[in-house]
Amino acid sequence: MLVYDTFTLPNGLRVVHHYDANTPLAVVNILYNVGARDEDPELTGMAHLFEHLMFGGSKNAVSYDEPLQRASGENNAFTSNDITNYYVTLPAENIETALWLESDRMFQLSLTPKTLEVQQGVVMEEFKQRYLNQPYGDIWLYFRPLAYTLHPYRWATIGKELAHIEKVKLEDLYSFYGRFYNPSNAILVIAGNISYENCKNLVTKWFGDIPAGPVNANSYPVEPEQTAARRLELEKDVPMTSISLGFHCGTRGDSTFYDLDLLSDILGASGSSRLYQRLVKDERLFADISAYSTESLDAGLFIISGKIFPGITVEEAENAIWTLLSEFIANPLGVREWQKVLNKKLTVLKYSELDVLNKAMNLAMFTHLGDPNRINTEVHAFQATSPDSLLALAQQLFRPENCSTLVYKAKA
Amino acid sequence: MIDRSQIPVTRIPSKLPEINYSQQRLDNGLVVYCAQDEEELVRISLIFECGSLYENKQGLASALSKLILSGSRKYSAYEIEERLDFYGAYTDIDCTYSYISFTVFCVKAFVNPILEFLSEVLMDVEIPEKEFRLYLDKSIENLKVNEQKTSFIARRLFNENLFGPGHPYGQSMKAQDYSALSRDDIQAYYQDYFALGLQQVQVNTPLDEASLLLLSKFPRGTTKTKANASRIKEGEKHVEFHHADAVQASLYLGLPCLSRQDADYPAWSLMVTLFGGYFGSRLMKNIREDKGYTYGISAGTHHLPDRSFLGIRSDVKNEAKSECVNEIFKEIERLKTTPIAEEELLTVKNYMLGSLQRSFDGSLALGDRYRVVLDHNLPLDYYQTYSQKILHLNKEEIYRIANKYLDTNKIHVVIVGHFEK
């Protein structure tokens, strides 16, 4: 049982505190309610680019990183389609440095042409390094717009194309900052070796006088129900053909998420999973295959993705996946197999409690999902699933008309 | 309104927790190292001294590590994987030059069933031909994927030129090396090395008597002779490799350097951190934060048995690849000609001491530190001494170290990218 407290400042900043006496460290984690789904379709990659700009210094801190390093701290951040999350780990006695830096850049960030120009360069190199200069690196750039026609999940966090990042202007940054970066649109988690009183005093001291701002009230176009199978075939200079299937599924917040998560483990998360066992081990069609879900705040995707051995046709490989799925949904699921993935999940959940940074991030995410206490109740939600509930979900998902298929074909 | 121009006061973390592991010698002679604090999540590492320095044919140790759960006389691969999954176990099998370490993560309740099962499976491996074939086919295909990556090619060329292609550290698996392996080779390697038993066990929490009894069923291995890793035959100092499809260039530079045992190591380590070991490093400031030519650039010291080297790597904008290499050399010259400012020295020191503190936080992190101490035959208070030395280093010392060890004539440069003909 993880114990925490919450309070909200008058400016709307929601704060979660968790005391951990076993570490000399403190974590300051800030989640801003803004992600790639909030972007203008003609200026994608903006949320992530902005994350880079957040390190360009603020009114009272010319550099963000240097004072933090001087305080023996370390920090990083990530942007997803849904959120932007910043985190700092440092000796608990130095926590004020982190609060000073985080509050100053929330309040009065410096946005300069030089920082913009340099970070545009950095992000374009990141785009190349992760998506373009890697075999198979751009699969998601094609897959998203295939599976989503309307919802902003149709583009990747990095952006649709390099040109979007190149054309961002300083005015765009100012308006983005004004819309999303303020206490009313953020969740602050303080975890580690710091008492509740100390936390409350220091957070009030550094964040209390930042004016309230707009809460992100964006509503996102609902992806229309898919009614026919979709397919895209590309030919690329890669050694093995890759096949990806995406099925529309629920959200991270849905009660069926736990079934979904365990279902992906049963099908394709380990050596004894269904897909791996049959399609790699028994039939030697695939060199590798896995299943997972995107765990997004709006309706996500359940992905099955694998690479096929040379000499195996796309048709053979695809048929094998569908045969396996059809058999899976037509037969009862044994208790042992359900218990197996549940046991593995319990190990993962225990593992996630070991690290104070991990606990802080999870508290922020669950608060954003509506209830920090889900950090404690998730385990029960997993235990409350059953072989039947997993199977019922599988029957809903694995229909050809709910599926988008991307074949990333190796050039002959 | 609070005065935000007042920077909060900070303190440097100076005390590291002690590595307080118990050592128990079991009836079979096996030494079990356990941390003292109770944890619900257990990590057990079973360490077998049969890493790739023991092999007489390239790839045997690595192949064995990948096939160690592929079957035993009693169980099929599926039965083994399914059972471990059922116990909620996550396994991580690491093959280094020195050892194959079999690490398992699980909750406390499953420790004993897992140990009992592993003692049966790991000591009775019989690799099925079919599993071996699949391993080979997968490895060859994955190699083709890796060989398309500029960063993979750069690392391979760097190792070949730093150590020589015939040296264990200079070798890397090619398709023909995989084809030269047979199932019987690997099975024989298993019998001759792995099956002799394990050398030690490391656990992040105390084990009960029943667990220790189960561990005492494992045979204890005897130490064998390793390959000689001392004969190095250096290759080219400057290698350019044309990759037609590259949209970025991968750089890999470096030179041999001192080991952790050396009295100069703390100063060297600080200098490397300042140069390219953290986000605020000179390389990051120059190539990323000033020029925007890369997403990241880093320099770090790599420790192999009896050899250490400095490696500098980055994926950079293809058009700027030569300029980046020049800038790296300029930064090295700067270390050798201009003493560092007190401000910068203080920042690096504080950062390093914080980083050390984080690397001791929690039972898994502490276990990782202990592993380094054991692997490198360091004294138990190594990190305490190291952190005190870092704290007291001065700029003259860093200047001396830069001039003593950063011999630019010894630097190997590898550039893999698109070169105009």
PDB file of C-alpha atoms in Angstrom, chain B residues 4-118:
ATOM      1  CA  ARG B   4      12.994  34.372  -7.548  1.00  0.00           C
ATOM      2  CA  SER B   5      16.395  35.881  -8.254  1.00  0.00           C
ATOM      3  CA  GLN B   6      17.601  34.310  -4.986  1.00  0.00           C
ATOM      4  CA  ILE B   7      18.997  30.903  -5.879  1.00  0.00           C
ATOM      5  CA  PRO B   8      18.316  28.292  -3.186  1.00  0.00           C
ATOM      6  CA  VAL B   9      21.288  27.080  -1.163  1.00  0.00           C
ATOM      7  CA  THR B  10      22.451  23.539  -1.892  1.00  0.00           C
ATOM      8  CA  ARG B  11      24.554  20.884  -0.231  1.00  0.00           C
ATOM      9  CA  ILE B  12      26.717  18.233  -1.811  1.00  0.00           C
ATOM     10  CA  PRO B  13      25.813  14.639  -0.964  1.00  0.00           C
ATOM     11  CA  SER B  14      29.019  13.290   0.481  1.00  0.00           C
ATOM     12  CA  LYS B  15      28.055  10.071   2.199  1.00  0.00           C
ATOM     13  CA  LEU B  16      27.380   6.866   0.346  1.00  0.00           C
ATOM     14  CA  PRO B  17      25.681   3.919   2.010  1.00  0.00           C
ATOM     15  CA  GLU B  18      27.910   0.982   2.806  1.00  0.00           C
ATOM     16  CA  ILE B  19      27.727  -2.133   0.730  1.00  0.00           C
ATOM     17  CA  ASN B  20      26.592  -4.445   3.461  1.00  0.00           C
ATOM     18  CA  TYR B  21      26.235  -7.909   1.967  1.00  0.00           C
ATOM     19  CA  SER B  22      26.476 -11.159   3.847  1.00  0.00           C
ATOM     20  CA  GLN B  23      28.691 -13.865   2.396  1.00  0.00           C
ATOM     21  CA  GLN B  24      27.757 -17.447   2.962  1.00  0.00           C
ATOM     22  CA  ARG B  25      29.736 -20.424   1.825  1.00  0.00           C
ATOM     23  CA  LEU B  26      27.441 -23.383   1.194  1.00  0.00           C
ATOM     24  CA  ASP B  27      28.352 -27.053   1.626  1.00  0.00           C
ATOM     25  CA  ASN B  28      29.149 -27.300  -2.074  1.00  0.00           C
ATOM     26  CA  GLY B  29      31.662 -24.448  -1.721  1.00  0.00           C
ATOM     27  CA  LEU B  30      29.438 -21.981  -3.530  1.00  0.00           C
ATOM     28  CA  VAL B  31      29.535 -18.406  -2.212  1.00  0.00           C
ATOM     29  CA  VAL B  32      26.184 -16.632  -1.885  1.00  0.00           C
ATOM     30  CA  TYR B  33      26.199 -12.854  -1.465  1.00  0.00           C
ATOM     31  CA  CYS B  34      22.985 -11.424  -0.028  1.00  0.00           C
ATOM     32  CA  ALA B  35      21.992  -7.862   0.789  1.00  0.00           C
ATOM     33  CA  GLN B  36      20.607  -7.370   4.295  1.00  0.00           C
ATOM     34  CA  ASP B  37      17.302  -5.577   3.756  1.00  0.00           C
ATOM     35  CA  GLU B  38      14.047  -7.418   3.251  1.00  0.00           C
ATOM     36  CA  GLU B  39      12.562  -6.897  -0.214  1.00  0.00           C
ATOM     37  CA  GLU B  40       9.408  -8.302  -1.759  1.00  0.00           C
ATOM     38  CA  LEU B  41      10.876  -8.227  -5.234  1.00  0.00           C
ATOM     39  CA  VAL B  42      13.825 -10.587  -5.423  1.00  0.00           C
ATOM     40  CA  ARG B  43      16.663 -10.522  -7.917  1.00  0.00           C
ATOM     41  CA  ILE B  44      18.936 -13.546  -8.007  1.00  0.00           C
ATOM     42  CA  SER B  45      21.978 -13.689 -10.257  1.00  0.00           C
ATOM     43  CA  LEU B  46      23.585 -17.068 -10.882  1.00  0.00           C
ATOM     44  CA  ILE B  47      27.058 -16.458 -12.242  1.00  0.00           C
ATOM     45  CA  PHE B  48      28.821 -19.016 -14.406  1.00  0.00           C
ATOM     46  CA  GLU B  49      32.405 -18.344 -15.441  1.00  0.00           C
ATOM     47  CA  CYS B  50      32.119 -19.225 -19.095  1.00  0.00           C
ATOM     48  CA  GLY B  51      31.951 -15.957 -21.013  1.00  0.00           C
ATOM     49  CA  SER B  52      33.365 -15.558 -24.470  1.00  0.00           C
ATOM     50  CA  LEU B  53      37.014 -15.397 -23.350  1.00  0.00           C
ATOM     51  CA  TYR B  54      36.780 -19.138 -22.705  1.00  0.00           C
ATOM     52  CA  GLU B  55      35.511 -20.140 -26.119  1.00  0.00           C
ATOM     53  CA  ASN B  56      37.709 -21.629 -28.826  1.00  0.00           C
ATOM     54  CA  LYS B  57      35.328 -20.716 -31.610  1.00  0.00           C
ATOM     55  CA  GLN B  58      33.702 -17.324 -31.916  1.00  0.00           C
ATOM     56  CA  GLY B  59      30.086 -17.128 -30.803  1.00  0.00           C
ATOM     57  CA  LEU B  60      29.847 -20.235 -28.609  1.00  0.00           C
ATOM     58  CA  ALA B  61      29.307 -18.464 -25.286  1.00  0.00           C
ATOM     59  CA  SER B  62      26.760 -16.064 -26.680  1.00  0.00           C
ATOM     60  CA  ALA B  63      24.882 -18.864 -28.464  1.00  0.00           C
ATOM     61  CA  LEU B  64      24.839 -20.934 -25.285  1.00  0.00           C
ATOM     62  CA  SER B  65      23.442 -17.996 -23.314  1.00  0.00           C
ATOM     63  CA  LYS B  66      20.624 -17.668 -25.855  1.00  0.00           C
ATOM     64  CA  LEU B  67      19.919 -21.408 -25.847  1.00  0.00           C
ATOM     65  CA  ILE B  68      20.304 -22.114 -22.154  1.00  0.00           C
ATOM     66  CA  LEU B  69      16.516 -22.466 -21.745  1.00  0.00           C
ATOM     67  CA  SER B  70      15.988 -24.232 -25.062  1.00  0.00           C
ATOM     68  CA  GLY B  71      15.547 -27.664 -23.575  1.00  0.00           C
ATOM     69  CA  SER B  72      16.826 -30.181 -21.060  1.00  0.00           C
ATOM     70  CA  ARG B  73      16.735 -33.942 -21.018  1.00  0.00           C
ATOM     71  CA  LYS B  74      13.480 -33.743 -19.131  1.00  0.00           C
ATOM     72  CA  TYR B  75      11.781 -30.568 -20.364  1.00  0.00           C
ATOM     73  CA  SER B  76      11.083 -28.938 -23.716  1.00  0.00           C
ATOM     74  CA  ALA B  77      11.732 -25.242 -24.347  1.00  0.00           C
ATOM     75  CA  TYR B  78       8.013 -24.573 -24.059  1.00  0.00           C
ATOM     76  CA  GLU B  79       7.706 -26.402 -20.758  1.00  0.00           C
ATOM     77  CA  ILE B  80      10.626 -24.433 -19.347  1.00  0.00           C
ATOM     78  CA  GLU B  81       9.399 -21.040 -20.502  1.00  0.00           C
ATOM     79  CA  GLU B  82       5.837 -21.726 -19.488  1.00  0.00           C
ATOM     80  CA  ARG B  83       6.841 -22.835 -16.011  1.00  0.00           C
ATOM     81  CA  LEU B  84       9.069 -19.808 -15.407  1.00  0.00           C
ATOM     82  CA  ASP B  85       6.326 -17.526 -16.715  1.00  0.00           C
ATOM     83  CA  PHE B  86       3.838 -19.228 -14.426  1.00  0.00           C
ATOM     84  CA  TYR B  87       6.089 -18.441 -11.482  1.00  0.00           C
ATOM     85  CA  GLY B  88       5.966 -14.807 -12.600  1.00  0.00           C
ATOM     86  CA  ALA B  89       9.678 -14.872 -13.340  1.00  0.00           C
ATOM     87  CA  TYR B  90      11.513 -12.473 -15.630  1.00  0.00           C
ATOM     88  CA  THR B  91      14.870 -13.734 -16.766  1.00  0.00           C
ATOM     89  CA  ASP B  92      17.831 -11.796 -18.044  1.00  0.00           C
ATOM     90  CA  ILE B  93      20.704 -13.821 -19.417  1.00  0.00           C
ATOM     91  CA  ASP B  94      23.814 -11.789 -19.940  1.00  0.00           C
ATOM     92  CA  CYS B  95      26.903 -13.027 -21.736  1.00  0.00           C
ATOM     93  CA  THR B  96      30.056 -10.988 -21.192  1.00  0.00           C
ATOM     94  CA  TYR B  97      33.706 -11.754 -21.829  1.00  0.00           C
ATOM     95  CA  SER B  98      34.041 -13.284 -18.361  1.00  0.00           C
ATOM     96  CA  TYR B  99      30.765 -14.951 -17.529  1.00  0.00           C
ATOM     97  CA  ILE B 100      27.258 -15.932 -18.405  1.00  0.00           C
ATOM     98  CA  SER B 101      25.041 -14.587 -15.687  1.00  0.00           C
ATOM     99  CA  PHE B 102      21.545 -15.901 -15.331  1.00  0.00           C
ATOM    100  CA  THR B 103      19.409 -13.358 -13.521  1.00  0.00           C
ATOM    101  CA  VAL B 104      15.853 -13.917 -12.414  1.00  0.00           C
ATOM    102  CA  PHE B 105      13.390 -11.370 -10.993  1.00  0.00           C
ATOM    103  CA  CYS B 106      10.385 -12.646  -9.065  1.00  0.00           C
ATOM    104  CA  VAL B 107       8.263 -12.109  -5.988  1.00  0.00           C
ATOM    105  CA  LYS B 108       9.402 -13.741  -2.787  1.00  0.00           C
ATOM    106  CA  ALA B 109       6.764 -16.469  -2.779  1.00  0.00           C
ATOM    107  CA  PHE B 110       8.153 -17.993  -5.978  1.00  0.00           C
ATOM    108  CA  VAL B 111      11.860 -17.981  -5.100  1.00  0.00           C
ATOM    109  CA  ASN B 112      12.023 -21.591  -4.000  1.00  0.00           C
ATOM    110  CA  PRO B 113       9.941 -23.160  -6.769  1.00  0.00           C
ATOM    111  CA  ILE B 114      12.060 -21.228  -9.264  1.00  0.00           C
ATOM    112  CA  LEU B 115      15.373 -22.269  -7.726  1.00  0.00           C
ATOM    113  CA  GLU B 116      14.273 -25.859  -7.580  1.00  0.00           C
ATOM    114  CA  PHE B 117      13.208 -25.803 -11.207  1.00  0.00           C
ATOM    115  CA  LEU B 118      16.358 -24.000 -12.362  1.00  0.00           C
TER     116      LEU B 118
END
